[in-house]
Short mmCIF file of C-alpha atoms and ligand atoms in Angstrom, two decimals:
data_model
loop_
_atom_site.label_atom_id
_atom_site.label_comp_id
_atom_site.label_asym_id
_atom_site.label_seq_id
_atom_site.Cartn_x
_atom_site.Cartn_y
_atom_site.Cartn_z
CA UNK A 4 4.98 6.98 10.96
CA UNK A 5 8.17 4.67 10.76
CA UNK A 6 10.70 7.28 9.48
CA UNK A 7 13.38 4.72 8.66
CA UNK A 8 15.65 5.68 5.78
CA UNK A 9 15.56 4.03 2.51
CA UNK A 10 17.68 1.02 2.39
CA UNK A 11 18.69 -1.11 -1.22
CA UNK A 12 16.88 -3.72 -1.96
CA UNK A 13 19.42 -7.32 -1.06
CA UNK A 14 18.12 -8.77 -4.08
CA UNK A 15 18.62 -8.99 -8.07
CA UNK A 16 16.52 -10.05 -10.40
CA UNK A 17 17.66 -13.15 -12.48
CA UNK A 18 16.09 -14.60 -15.96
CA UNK A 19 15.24 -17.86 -16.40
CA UNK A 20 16.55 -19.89 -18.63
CA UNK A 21 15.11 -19.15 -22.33
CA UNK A 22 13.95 -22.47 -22.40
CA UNK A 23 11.67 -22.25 -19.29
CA UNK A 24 10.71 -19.08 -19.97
CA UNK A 25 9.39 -20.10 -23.54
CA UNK A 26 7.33 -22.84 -22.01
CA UNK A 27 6.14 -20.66 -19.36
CA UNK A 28 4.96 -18.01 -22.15
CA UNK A 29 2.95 -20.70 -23.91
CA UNK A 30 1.82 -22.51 -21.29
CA UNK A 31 0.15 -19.21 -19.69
CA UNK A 32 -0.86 -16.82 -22.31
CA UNK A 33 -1.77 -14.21 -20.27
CA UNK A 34 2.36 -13.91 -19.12
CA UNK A 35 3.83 -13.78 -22.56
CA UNK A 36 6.81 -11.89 -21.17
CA UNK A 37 7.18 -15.07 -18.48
CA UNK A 38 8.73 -15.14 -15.07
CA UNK A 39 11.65 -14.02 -13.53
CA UNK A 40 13.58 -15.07 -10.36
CA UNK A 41 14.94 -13.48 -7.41
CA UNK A 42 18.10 -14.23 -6.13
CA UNK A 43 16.57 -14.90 -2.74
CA UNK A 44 15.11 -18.88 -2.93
CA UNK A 45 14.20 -18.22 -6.40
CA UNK A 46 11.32 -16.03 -5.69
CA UNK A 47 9.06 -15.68 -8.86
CA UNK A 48 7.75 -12.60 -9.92
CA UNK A 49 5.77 -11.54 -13.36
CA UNK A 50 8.63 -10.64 -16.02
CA UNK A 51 7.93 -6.80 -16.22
CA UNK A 52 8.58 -6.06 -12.81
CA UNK A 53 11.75 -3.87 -12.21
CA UNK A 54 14.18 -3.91 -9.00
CA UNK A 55 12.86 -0.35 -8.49
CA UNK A 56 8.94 -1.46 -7.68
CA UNK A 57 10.62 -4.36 -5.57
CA UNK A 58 12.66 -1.85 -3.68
CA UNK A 59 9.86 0.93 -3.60
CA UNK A 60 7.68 -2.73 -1.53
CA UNK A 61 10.86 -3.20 0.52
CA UNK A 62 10.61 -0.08 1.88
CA UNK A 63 6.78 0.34 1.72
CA UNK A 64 6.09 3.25 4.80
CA UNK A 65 4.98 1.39 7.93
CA UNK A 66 2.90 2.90 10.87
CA UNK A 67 1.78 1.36 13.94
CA UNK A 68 -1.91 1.67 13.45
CA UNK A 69 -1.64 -0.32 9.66
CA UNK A 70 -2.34 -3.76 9.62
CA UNK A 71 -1.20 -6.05 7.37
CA UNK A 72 -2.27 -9.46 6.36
CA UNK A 73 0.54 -11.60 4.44
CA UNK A 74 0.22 -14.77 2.34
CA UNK A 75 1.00 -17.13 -0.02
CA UNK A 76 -1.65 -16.94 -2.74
CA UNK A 77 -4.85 -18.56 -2.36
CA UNK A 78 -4.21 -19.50 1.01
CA UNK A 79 -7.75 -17.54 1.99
CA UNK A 80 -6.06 -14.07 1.67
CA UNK A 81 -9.68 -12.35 0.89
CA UNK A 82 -11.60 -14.02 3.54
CA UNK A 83 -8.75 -13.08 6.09
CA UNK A 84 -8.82 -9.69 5.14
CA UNK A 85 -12.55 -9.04 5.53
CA UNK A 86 -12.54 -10.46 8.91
CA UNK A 87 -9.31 -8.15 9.49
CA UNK A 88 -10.78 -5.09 8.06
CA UNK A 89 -14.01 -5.56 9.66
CA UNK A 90 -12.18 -5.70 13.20
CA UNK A 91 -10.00 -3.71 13.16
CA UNK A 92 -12.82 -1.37 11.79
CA UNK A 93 -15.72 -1.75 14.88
CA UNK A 94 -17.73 -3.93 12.68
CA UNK A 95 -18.53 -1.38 10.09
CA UNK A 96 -20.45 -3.46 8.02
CA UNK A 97 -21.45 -0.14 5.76
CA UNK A 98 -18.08 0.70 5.22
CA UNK A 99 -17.45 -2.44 4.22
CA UNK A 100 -19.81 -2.05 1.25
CA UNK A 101 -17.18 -0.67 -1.56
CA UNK A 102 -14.80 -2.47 -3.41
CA UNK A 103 -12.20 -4.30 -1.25
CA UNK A 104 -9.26 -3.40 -3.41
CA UNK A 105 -8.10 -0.53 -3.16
CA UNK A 106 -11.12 1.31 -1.47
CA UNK A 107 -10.09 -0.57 1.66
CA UNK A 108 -7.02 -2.42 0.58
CA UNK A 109 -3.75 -2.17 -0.74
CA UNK A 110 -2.29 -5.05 -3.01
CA UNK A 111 1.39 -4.55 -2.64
CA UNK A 112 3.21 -6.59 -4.50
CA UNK A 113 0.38 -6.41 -6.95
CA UNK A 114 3.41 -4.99 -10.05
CA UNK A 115 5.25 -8.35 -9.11
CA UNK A 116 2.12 -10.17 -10.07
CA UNK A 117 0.70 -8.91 -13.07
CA UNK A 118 2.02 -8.41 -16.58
CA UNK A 119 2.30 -4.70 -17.19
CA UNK A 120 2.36 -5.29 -21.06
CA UNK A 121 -0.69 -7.36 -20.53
CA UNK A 122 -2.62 -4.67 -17.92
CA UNK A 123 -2.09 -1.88 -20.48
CA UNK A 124 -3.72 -3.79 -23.16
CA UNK A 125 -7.14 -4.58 -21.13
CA UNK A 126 -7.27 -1.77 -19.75
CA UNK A 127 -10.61 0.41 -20.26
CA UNK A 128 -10.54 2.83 -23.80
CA UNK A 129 -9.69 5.97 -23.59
CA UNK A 130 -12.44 8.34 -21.78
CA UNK A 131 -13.69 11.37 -23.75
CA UNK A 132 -11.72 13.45 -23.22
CA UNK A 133 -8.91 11.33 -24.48
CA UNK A 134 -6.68 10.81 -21.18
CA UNK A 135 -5.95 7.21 -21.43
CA UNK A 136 -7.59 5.45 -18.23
CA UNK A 137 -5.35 2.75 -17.55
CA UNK A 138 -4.93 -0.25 -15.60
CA UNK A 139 -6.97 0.15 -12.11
CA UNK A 140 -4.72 1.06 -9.44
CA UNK A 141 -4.54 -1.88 -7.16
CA UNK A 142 -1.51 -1.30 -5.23
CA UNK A 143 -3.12 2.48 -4.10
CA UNK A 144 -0.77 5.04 -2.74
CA UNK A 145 1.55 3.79 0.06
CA UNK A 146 1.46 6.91 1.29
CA UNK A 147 -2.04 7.42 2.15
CA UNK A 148 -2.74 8.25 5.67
CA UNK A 149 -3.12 5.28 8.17
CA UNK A 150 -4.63 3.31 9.43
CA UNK A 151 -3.63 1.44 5.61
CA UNK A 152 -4.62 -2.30 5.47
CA UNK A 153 -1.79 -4.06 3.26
CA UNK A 154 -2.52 -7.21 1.86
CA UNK A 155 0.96 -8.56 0.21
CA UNK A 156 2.09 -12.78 -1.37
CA UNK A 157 5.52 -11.52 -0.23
CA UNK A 158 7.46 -13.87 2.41
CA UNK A 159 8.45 -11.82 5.67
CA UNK A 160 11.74 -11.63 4.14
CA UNK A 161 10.69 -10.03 0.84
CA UNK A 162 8.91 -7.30 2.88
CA UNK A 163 10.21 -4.20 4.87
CA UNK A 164 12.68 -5.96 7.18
CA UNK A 165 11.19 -4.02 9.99
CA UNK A 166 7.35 -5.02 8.89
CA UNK A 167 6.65 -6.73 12.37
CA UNK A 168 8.67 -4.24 14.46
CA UNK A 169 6.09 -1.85 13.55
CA UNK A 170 2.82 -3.42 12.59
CA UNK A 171 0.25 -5.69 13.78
CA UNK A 172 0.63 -9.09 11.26
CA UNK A 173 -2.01 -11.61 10.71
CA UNK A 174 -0.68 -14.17 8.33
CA UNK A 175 -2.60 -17.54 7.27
CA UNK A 176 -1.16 -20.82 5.82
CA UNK A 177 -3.14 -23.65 3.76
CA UNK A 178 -2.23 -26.79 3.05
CA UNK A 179 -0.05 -27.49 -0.16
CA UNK A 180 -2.44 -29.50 -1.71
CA UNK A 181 -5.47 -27.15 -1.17
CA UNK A 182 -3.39 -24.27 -2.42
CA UNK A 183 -1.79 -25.92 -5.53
CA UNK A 184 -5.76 -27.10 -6.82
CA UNK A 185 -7.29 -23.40 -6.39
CA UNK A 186 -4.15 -21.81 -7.73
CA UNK A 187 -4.74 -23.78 -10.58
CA UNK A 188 -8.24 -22.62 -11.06
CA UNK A 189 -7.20 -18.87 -10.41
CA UNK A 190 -4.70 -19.29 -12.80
CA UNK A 191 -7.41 -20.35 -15.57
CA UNK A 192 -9.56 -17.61 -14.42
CA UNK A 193 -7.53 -14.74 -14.68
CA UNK A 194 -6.82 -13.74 -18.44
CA UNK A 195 -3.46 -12.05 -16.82
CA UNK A 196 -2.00 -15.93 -16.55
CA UNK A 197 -4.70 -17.99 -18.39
CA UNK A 198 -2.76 -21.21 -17.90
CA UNK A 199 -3.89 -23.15 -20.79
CA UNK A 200 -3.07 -26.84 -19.64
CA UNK A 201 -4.63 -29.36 -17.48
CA UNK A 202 -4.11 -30.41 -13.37
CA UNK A 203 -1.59 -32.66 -14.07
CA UNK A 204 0.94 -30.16 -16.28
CA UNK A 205 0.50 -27.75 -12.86
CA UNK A 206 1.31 -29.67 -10.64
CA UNK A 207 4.84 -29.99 -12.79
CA UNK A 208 5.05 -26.28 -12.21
CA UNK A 209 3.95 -26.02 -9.23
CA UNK A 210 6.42 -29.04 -7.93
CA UNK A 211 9.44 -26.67 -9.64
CA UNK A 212 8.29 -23.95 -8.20
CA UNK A 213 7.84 -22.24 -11.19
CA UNK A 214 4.70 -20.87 -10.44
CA UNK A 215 3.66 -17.02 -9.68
CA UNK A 216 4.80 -16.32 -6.65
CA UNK A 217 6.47 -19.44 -5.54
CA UNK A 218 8.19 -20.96 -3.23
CA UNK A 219 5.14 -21.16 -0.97
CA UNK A 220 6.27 -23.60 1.65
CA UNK A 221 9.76 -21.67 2.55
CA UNK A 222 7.02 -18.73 2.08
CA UNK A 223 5.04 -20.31 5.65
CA UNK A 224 8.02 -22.46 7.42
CA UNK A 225 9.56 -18.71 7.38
CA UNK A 226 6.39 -16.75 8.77
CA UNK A 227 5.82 -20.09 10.87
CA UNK A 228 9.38 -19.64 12.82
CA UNK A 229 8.04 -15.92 13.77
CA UNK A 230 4.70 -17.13 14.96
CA UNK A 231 5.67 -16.13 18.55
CA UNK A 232 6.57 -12.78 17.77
CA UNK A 233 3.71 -10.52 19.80
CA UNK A 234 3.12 -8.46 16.80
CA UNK A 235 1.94 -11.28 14.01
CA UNK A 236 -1.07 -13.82 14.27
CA UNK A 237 -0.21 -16.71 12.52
CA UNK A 238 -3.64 -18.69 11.50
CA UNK A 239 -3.82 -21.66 8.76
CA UNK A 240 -7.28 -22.04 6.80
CA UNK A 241 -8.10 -24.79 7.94
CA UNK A 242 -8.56 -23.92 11.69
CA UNK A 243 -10.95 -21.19 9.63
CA UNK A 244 -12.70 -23.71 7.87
CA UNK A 245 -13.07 -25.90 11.20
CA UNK A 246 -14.07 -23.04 13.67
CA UNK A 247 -14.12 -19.85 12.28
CA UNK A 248 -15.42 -18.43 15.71
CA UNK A 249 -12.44 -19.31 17.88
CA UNK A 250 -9.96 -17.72 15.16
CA UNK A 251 -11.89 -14.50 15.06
CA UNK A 252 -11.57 -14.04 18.66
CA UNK A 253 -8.01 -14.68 18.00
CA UNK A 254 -7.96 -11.66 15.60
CA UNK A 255 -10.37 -9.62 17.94
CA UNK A 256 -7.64 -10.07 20.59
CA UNK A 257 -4.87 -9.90 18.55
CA UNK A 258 -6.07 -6.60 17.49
CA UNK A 259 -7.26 -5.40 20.94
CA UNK A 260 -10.93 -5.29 20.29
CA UNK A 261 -13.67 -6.80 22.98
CA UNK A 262 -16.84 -8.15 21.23
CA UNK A 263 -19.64 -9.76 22.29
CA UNK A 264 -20.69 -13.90 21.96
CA UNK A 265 -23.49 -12.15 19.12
CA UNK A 266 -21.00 -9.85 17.68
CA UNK A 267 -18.59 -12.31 16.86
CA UNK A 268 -21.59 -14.79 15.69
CA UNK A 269 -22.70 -11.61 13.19
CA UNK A 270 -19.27 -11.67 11.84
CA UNK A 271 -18.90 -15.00 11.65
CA UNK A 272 -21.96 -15.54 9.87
CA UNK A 273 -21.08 -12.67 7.45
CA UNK A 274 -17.54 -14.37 6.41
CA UNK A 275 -19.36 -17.39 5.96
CA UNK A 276 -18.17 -19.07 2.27
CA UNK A 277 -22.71 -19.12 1.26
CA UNK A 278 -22.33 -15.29 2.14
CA UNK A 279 -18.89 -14.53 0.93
CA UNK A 280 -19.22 -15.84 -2.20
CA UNK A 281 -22.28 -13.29 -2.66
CA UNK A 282 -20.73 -10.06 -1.57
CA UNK A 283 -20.14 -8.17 -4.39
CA UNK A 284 -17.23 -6.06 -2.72
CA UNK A 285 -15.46 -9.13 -1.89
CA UNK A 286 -15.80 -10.91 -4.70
CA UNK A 287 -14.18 -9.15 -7.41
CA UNK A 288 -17.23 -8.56 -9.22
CA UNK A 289 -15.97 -5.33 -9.77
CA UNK A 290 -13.04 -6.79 -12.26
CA UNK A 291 -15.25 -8.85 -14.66
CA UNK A 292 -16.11 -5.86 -16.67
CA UNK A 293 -12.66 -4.88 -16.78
CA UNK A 294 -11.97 -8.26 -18.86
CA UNK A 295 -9.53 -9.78 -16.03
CA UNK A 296 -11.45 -12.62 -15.38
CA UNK A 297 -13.00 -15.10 -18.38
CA UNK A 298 -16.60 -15.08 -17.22
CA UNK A 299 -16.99 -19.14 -18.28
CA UNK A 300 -14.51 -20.42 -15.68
CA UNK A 301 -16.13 -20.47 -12.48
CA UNK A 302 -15.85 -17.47 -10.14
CA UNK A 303 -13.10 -15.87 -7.58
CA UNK A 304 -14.46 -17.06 -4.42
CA UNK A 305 -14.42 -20.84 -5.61
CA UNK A 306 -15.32 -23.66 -3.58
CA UNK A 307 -14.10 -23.05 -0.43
CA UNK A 308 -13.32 -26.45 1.05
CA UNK A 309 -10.25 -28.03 2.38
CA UNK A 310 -9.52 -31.52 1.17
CA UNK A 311 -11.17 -30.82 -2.71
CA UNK A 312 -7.50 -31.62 -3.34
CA UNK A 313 -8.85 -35.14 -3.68
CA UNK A 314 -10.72 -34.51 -6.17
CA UNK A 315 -7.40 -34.07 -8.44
CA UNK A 316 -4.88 -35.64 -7.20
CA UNK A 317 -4.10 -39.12 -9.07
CA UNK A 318 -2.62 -41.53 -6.04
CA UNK A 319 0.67 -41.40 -8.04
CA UNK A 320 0.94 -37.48 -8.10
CA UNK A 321 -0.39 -37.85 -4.46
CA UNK A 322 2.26 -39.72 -3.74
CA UNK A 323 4.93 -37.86 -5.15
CA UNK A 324 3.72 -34.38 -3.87
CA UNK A 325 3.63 -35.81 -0.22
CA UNK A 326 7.43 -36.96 -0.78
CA UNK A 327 8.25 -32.84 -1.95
CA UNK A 328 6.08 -31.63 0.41
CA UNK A 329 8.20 -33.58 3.34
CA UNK A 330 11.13 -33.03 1.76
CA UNK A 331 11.00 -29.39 2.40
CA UNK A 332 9.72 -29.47 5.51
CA UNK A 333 12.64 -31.78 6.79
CA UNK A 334 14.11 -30.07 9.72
CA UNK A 335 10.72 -28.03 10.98
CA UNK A 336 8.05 -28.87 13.10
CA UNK A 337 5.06 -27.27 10.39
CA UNK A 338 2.62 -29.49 9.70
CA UNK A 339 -0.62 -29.18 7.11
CA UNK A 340 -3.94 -30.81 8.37
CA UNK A 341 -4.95 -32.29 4.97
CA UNK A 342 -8.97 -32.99 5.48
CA UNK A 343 -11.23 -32.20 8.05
CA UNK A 344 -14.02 -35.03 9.31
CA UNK A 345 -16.21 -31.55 10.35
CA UNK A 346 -16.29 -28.09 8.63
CA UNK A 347 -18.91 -25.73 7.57
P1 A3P B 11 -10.71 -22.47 -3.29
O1 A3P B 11 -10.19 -22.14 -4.65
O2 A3P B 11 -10.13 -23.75 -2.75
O3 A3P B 11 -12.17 -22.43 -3.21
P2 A3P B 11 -7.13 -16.06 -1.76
O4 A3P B 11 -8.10 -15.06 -1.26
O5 A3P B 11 -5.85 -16.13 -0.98
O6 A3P B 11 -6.93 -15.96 -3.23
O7 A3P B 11 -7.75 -17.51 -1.48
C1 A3P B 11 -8.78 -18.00 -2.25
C2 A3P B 11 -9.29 -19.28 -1.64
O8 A3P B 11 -10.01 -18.98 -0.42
C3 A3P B 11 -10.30 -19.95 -2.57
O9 A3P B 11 -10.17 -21.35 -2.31
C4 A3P B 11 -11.59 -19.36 -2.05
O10 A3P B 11 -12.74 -20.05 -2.45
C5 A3P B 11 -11.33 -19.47 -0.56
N1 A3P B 11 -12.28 -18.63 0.20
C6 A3P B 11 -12.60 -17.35 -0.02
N2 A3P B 11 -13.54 -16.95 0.84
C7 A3P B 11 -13.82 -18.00 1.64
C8 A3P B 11 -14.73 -18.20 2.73
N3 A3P B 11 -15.53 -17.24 3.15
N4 A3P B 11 -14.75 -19.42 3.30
C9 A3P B 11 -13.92 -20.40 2.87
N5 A3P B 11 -13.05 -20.27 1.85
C10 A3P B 11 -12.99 -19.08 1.23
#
């Protein structure tokens, strides 16, 4: 264990302008309460989070045997972290059978997320004997023994400033475009946000970056200017999407595991999106009966493809998403692949 003392969180939390933060509320009921910003490039968070749960993830312990897998939201965080989990576990495939979060996983940042006011009041009745359930626990205790498997949105520079010092990182990127149209559907499907407008009013957000979670491209031109540190693996969906074999041997190696040309077809076959989307554990199943998710608005593990962007993007907001898009990335040498002529 990392026994590293305590240090203050660098940041404050800063409200948004009333204005915004009234549109916000209406726009997605299921954040009455809003965002807020950090002081560090804006960073949004849900509205009820304090500086004390964003200090408590600053400082989250760290051991050498945890692995962590860090993203920008819906950037193919699940998928990543079965094929991490399932590595880095031998291929237990019968372990693998129980709820992904937080039987196997820990959501970190999972407070800076989701509307406390809003948790408490779907969370299950009362059990008989009239202790009050709660919201489920999704963030688990950080002080469980290792090896933990963290899953956390946070940029590098959000996390424990001596995250790759200590752990093994593997960190995936998606295209803007690709990101922006399933955030938009996540952000439907989960009653926490239940964004109530249409593409074309997210993509506003999103382009402001007033969006859970945002910035997301400063989020990967940061983790991209690590990628040659020896403990992170930097991967970007679409390599998944394209050849999913080739970037679990990257993992398998990355993690120092040897498997065999079968073993790594088993796996490969078992992360594949007609599987995925079936697994129970993976699929958050488990959180329908909890009333997160409206059960009429497609499922968790969507579509799965990269260039469905297409399918929403008018040329004109095309247009003027490429020009933000290279805007920000002025200056770096990240680039997004945006379709793919072959993927499975
Ligand atoms: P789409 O909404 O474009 O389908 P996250 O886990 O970070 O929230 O990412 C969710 C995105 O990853 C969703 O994208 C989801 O469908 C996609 N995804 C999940 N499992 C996948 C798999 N096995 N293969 C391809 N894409 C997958």
């Amino acid at each position: 264990m990392d026994s590293a003392k305590r240090v203050p969180l660098p940041f404050k939390i800063i409200p948004l302008e009333d204005e915004v933060q009234k549109k916000i509320a209406k726009d997605f009921a299921g954040n009455p309460n809003g965002l807020v910003s950090c002081n560090h490039w804006g960073f949004k968070f849900s509205a009820t989070v304090t500086e004390k749960e964003l200090e408590d993830m600053y400082n989250h312990p760290l051991d050498p045997r945890d692995v962590w897998v860090v993203t920008p939201p819906k950037c193919g965080t699940t998928w990543t972290q079965e094929m991490v989990w399932l590595i880095a576990n031998d291929l237990d495939y019968e372990g693998a059978k129980t709820p992904f979060i937080p039987d196997r996983w820990s959501f970190l940042d999972v407070t800076g997320v989701l509307d406390k006011d809003q948790m408490i009041k779907a969370a299950p009745p009362a059990s008989e004997d009239g202790a009050p359930e709660g919201p489920p626990d999704m963030a688990g205790d950080p002080n469980r023994p290792s090896p933990r498997f963290v899953k956390s949105h946070l940029p590098f520079s959000l996390n424990n400033p001596r995250l790759l010092d200590v752990c093994k990182v593997v960190y995936v990127a998606r295209n803007p475009k690709d990101l922006c149209v399933s955030f938009y559907h996540h952000m439907r499907l989960i009653r926490f946000h239940d964004f109530l407008g249409d593409f074309e009013l997210f993509v506003d957000y999103f382009m402001k970056d007033l969006t859970m979670e945002s910035p997301y491209i400063e989020h990967m031109i940061e983790a991209w200017n690590l990628r040659h540190h020896p403990n992170l693996c930097f991967l970007f969906y679409e390599d998944m999407k394209k050849d999913m074999k080739t970037e679990i041997r990257k993992v398998v190696k990355f993690l120092g595991k040897d498997f065999t040309d079968e073993q790594v077809d088993k796996l490969a076959e078992h992360l594949h999106f007609d599987n995925f989307k079936n697994n129970p554990w993976v699929n958050a199943e488990h959180l329908k009966p909890l009333g997160l998710m409206h059960t009429d608005r497609g499922n968790f593990i969507r579509k799965g493809k990269t260039g469905d962007w297409k399918n929403y993007f008018t040329p004109e907001m095309n247009e003027k998403f490429d020009k933000w898009v290279a805007e920000k990335l002025k200056g770096t040498d990240l680039t997004f692949v945006q379709e793919l002529e072959k993927q499975d």
